[in-house]
Short mmCIF file of C-alpha atoms in Angstrom, two decimals:
data_model
loop_
_atom_site.label_atom_id
_atom_site.label_comp_id
_atom_site.label_asym_id
_atom_site.label_seq_id
_atom_site.Cartn_x
_atom_site.Cartn_y
_atom_site.Cartn_z
CA MET A 1 0.00 0.00 0.00
CA LYS A 2 2.83 2.38 0.84
CA GLU A 3 4.40 1.98 -2.59
CA GLN A 4 1.13 2.92 -4.30
CA PHE A 5 0.76 6.02 -2.16
CA VAL A 6 4.35 7.08 -2.77
CA LYS A 7 3.83 6.61 -6.51
CA TRP A 8 0.87 9.02 -6.48
CA MET A 9 2.34 11.65 -4.14
CA PRO A 10 3.81 13.86 -6.91
CA VAL A 11 0.46 13.81 -8.69
CA LEU A 12 -1.32 14.82 -5.50
CA ALA A 13 1.22 17.60 -4.98
CA LEU A 14 0.61 18.91 -8.50
CA ALA A 15 -3.16 18.81 -7.94
CA SER A 16 -2.67 20.71 -4.70
CA PHE A 17 -0.63 23.40 -6.46
CA ALA A 18 -3.29 23.69 -9.17
CA ALA A 19 -6.03 24.01 -6.55
CA ALA A 20 -3.98 26.71 -4.82
CA VAL A 21 -3.73 28.72 -8.04
CA PHE A 22 -7.49 28.60 -8.56
CA MET A 23 -8.22 29.41 -4.91
CA ILE A 24 -5.94 32.45 -4.96
CA ALA A 25 -7.34 33.59 -8.31
CA ASP A 26 -10.87 33.38 -6.86
CA GLY A 27 -9.85 35.60 -3.97
CA TYR A 28 -9.48 32.94 -1.28
CA TYR A 29 -5.93 33.81 -0.33
CA TRP A 30 -5.38 31.88 2.91
CA PRO A 31 -6.91 28.59 1.76
CA GLY A 32 -4.71 28.91 -1.33
CA VAL A 33 -1.66 29.33 0.87
CA ALA A 34 -2.70 26.21 2.79
CA PHE A 35 -2.89 24.25 -0.48
CA ILE A 36 0.58 25.49 -1.42
CA GLY A 37 1.88 24.22 1.93
CA ALA A 38 0.18 20.87 1.44
CA GLY A 39 1.63 20.52 -2.05
CA THR A 40 5.11 21.40 -0.84
CA SER A 41 4.94 18.90 1.97
CA LEU A 42 3.65 16.12 -0.31
CA TYR A 43 6.34 16.81 -2.90
CA SER A 44 9.16 16.86 -0.35
CA ALA A 45 7.87 13.65 1.24
CA ALA A 46 7.78 11.95 -2.16
CA ALA A 47 11.31 13.13 -2.93
CA SER A 48 12.64 11.83 0.39
CA CYS A 49 10.92 8.46 -0.09
CA LYS A 50 12.37 8.16 -3.58
CA LYS A 51 15.84 9.07 -2.33
CA LYS A 52 15.51 6.57 0.52
CA ASN A 53 14.48 3.81 -1.90
CA GLU A 54 17.38 4.58 -4.24
CA ALA A 55 19.83 4.48 -1.33
CA SER A 56 18.49 1.14 -0.11
CA GLU A 57 18.71 -0.31 -3.63
CA GLU A 58 22.29 0.92 -3.90
CA ASN A 59 23.14 -0.69 -0.55
CA GLN A 60 21.62 -3.98 -1.71
CA ASP A 61 23.71 -3.86 -4.88
CA THR A 62 26.94 -3.33 -2.93
CA LYS A 63 26.09 -6.20 -0.56
CA LYS A 64 25.67 -8.59 -3.51
CA GLU A 65 29.16 -7.83 -4.83
#
């Protein structure tokens, strides 16, 4: 389940950024700022999970040699 969620996190972050743009354009400034924060947090979490997975794969490759 975690892998599926991590796979969709960048998409959710992009949707959050898009929602923020429309919220701010409609005049709802603070909810738009909240969506920007949510998108940033989702994107950074996805990046850290990807980096963690790449590091663990690299460690597994070095253990096999």
